[in-house]
Structures are given as structure tokens and as C-alpha cells.
Short mmCIF file of C-alpha atoms in Angstrom, two decimals:
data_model
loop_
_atom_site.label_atom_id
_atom_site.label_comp_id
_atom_site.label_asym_id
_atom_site.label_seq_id
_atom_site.Cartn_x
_atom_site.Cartn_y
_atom_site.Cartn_z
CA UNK A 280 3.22 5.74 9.37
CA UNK A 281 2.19 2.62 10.63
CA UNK A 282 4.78 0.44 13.07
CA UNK A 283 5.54 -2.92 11.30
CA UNK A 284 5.46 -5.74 13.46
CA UNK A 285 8.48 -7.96 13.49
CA UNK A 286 8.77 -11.38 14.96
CA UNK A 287 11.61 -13.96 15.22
CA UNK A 288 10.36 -16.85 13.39
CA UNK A 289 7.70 -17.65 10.81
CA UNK A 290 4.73 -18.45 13.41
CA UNK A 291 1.42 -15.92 13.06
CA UNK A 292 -1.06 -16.79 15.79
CA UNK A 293 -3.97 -15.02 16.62
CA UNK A 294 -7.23 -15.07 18.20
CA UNK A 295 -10.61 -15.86 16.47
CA UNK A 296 -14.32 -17.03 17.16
CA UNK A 297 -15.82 -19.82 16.66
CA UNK A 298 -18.34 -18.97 14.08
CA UNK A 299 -15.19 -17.26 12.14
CA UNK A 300 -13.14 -20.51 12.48
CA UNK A 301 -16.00 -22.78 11.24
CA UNK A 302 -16.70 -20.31 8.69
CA UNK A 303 -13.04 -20.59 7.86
CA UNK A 304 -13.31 -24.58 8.22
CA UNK A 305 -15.96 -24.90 5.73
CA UNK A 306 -14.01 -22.66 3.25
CA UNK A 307 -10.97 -24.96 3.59
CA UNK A 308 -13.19 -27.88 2.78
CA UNK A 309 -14.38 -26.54 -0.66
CA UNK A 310 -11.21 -25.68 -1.36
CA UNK A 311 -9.14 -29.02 -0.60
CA UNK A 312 -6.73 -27.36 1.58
CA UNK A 313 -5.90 -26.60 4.56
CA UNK A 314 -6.44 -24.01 6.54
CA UNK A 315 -2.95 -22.60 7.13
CA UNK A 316 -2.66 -22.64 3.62
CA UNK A 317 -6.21 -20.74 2.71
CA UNK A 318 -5.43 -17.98 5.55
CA UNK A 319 -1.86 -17.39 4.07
CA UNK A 320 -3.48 -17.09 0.69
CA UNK A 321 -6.00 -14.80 1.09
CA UNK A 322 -4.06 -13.07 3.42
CA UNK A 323 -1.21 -12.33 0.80
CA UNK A 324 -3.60 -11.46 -1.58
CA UNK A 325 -5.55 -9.03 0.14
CA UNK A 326 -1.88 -7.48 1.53
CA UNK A 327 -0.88 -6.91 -2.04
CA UNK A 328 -4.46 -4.83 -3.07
CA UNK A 329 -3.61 -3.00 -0.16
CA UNK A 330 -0.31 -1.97 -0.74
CA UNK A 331 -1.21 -1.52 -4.59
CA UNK A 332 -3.90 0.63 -3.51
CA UNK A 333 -1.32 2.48 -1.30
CA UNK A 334 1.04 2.98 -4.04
CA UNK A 335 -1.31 3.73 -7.33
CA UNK A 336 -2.25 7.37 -7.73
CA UNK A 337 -5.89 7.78 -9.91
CA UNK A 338 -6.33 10.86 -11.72
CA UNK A 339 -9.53 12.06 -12.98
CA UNK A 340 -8.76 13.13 -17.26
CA UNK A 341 -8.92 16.64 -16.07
CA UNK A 342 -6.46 16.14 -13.37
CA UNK A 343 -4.20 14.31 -15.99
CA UNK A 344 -4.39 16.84 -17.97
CA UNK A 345 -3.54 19.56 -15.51
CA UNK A 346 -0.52 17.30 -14.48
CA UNK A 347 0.44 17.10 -17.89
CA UNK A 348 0.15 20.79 -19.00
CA UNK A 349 2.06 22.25 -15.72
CA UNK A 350 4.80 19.23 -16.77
CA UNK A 351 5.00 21.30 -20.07
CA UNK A 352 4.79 24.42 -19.00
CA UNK A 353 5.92 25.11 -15.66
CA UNK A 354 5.25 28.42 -13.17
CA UNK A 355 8.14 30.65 -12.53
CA UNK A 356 9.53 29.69 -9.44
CA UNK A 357 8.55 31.66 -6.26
CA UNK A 358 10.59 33.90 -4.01
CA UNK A 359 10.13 30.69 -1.06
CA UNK A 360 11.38 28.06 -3.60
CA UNK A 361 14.11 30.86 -4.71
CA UNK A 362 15.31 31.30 -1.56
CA UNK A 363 14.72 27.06 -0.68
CA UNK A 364 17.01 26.12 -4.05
CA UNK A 365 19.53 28.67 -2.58
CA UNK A 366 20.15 27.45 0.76
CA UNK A 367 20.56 23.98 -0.60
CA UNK A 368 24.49 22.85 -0.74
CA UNK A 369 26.60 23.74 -3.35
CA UNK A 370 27.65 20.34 -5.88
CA UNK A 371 31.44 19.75 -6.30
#
């Protein structure tokens, strides 16, 4: 699992090149905002289809199906998950 960086304020800084920054500068300029702002954006946005992307599962229709047919009708357990359900603590 990745480590998550933590900081003590709200500052980001980092480095970049010049061609990226006036690439960046140019943006901003269509845009009408500033660059702080257009970073932030697109930075949000592209963290949120990556997180999505994390967190949605795609199934093919025959894996959907398979998914939905063992949901129905389920093996008989094994002697491992048997034995696994057994050495779990008892409930009160």
C-alpha cells in the first residue's frame, strides 16, 4: 500500500521545468485563472479517476454471470474453510 504523505499546513510545492510551467502559464491564460487554482483543479480531478478507478471492479458479462450463479448456488464448503469457520471465536 502506498505511504500517504502528510504535511502540517495547506502549502504543496514542488519542482517543475520551465517548458512545463509555461505550458502551465499559457493554460491558465485561456482559462482566466490562475494557476494555483488550474493545478488544484486538475489535480483533484485526476485524484478522483484514480481512486474511482481503484475502487470500481469491471466484469466481463461472463464473469457477471459466473459471480452471479456461484451467489445462487454456492460450493460446499471445503475441509480448509471447515476447519477456518471452526477455529473462529465462539459469539455470546
Amino acid at each position: 500500500m502506498p505511504r500517504v504523505a502528510v504535511e502540517d499546513n495547506s502549502r504543496m510545492s514542488l519542482r517543475i521545468r520551465a517548458e512545463e510551467k509555461a505550458l502551465l502559464l499559457r493554460a491558465v491564460a485561456l482559462k482566466h485563472t490562475d494557476l494555483t487554482d488550474f493545478v488544484l483543479r486538475h489535480a483533484l480531478l485526476a485524484a478522483q479517476a484514480v481512486i474511482k478507478e481503484a475502487d470500481h471492479v469491471q466484469l466481463s458479462g461472463r464473469d457477471s454471470l459466473r459471480v452471479l450463479d456461484l451467489l445462487e448456488h454456492p460450493p460446499a464448503p471445503n475441509r480448509r474453510l471447515l476447519a477456518a469457520a471452526r477455529a473462529l471465536p465462539k459469539r455470546r
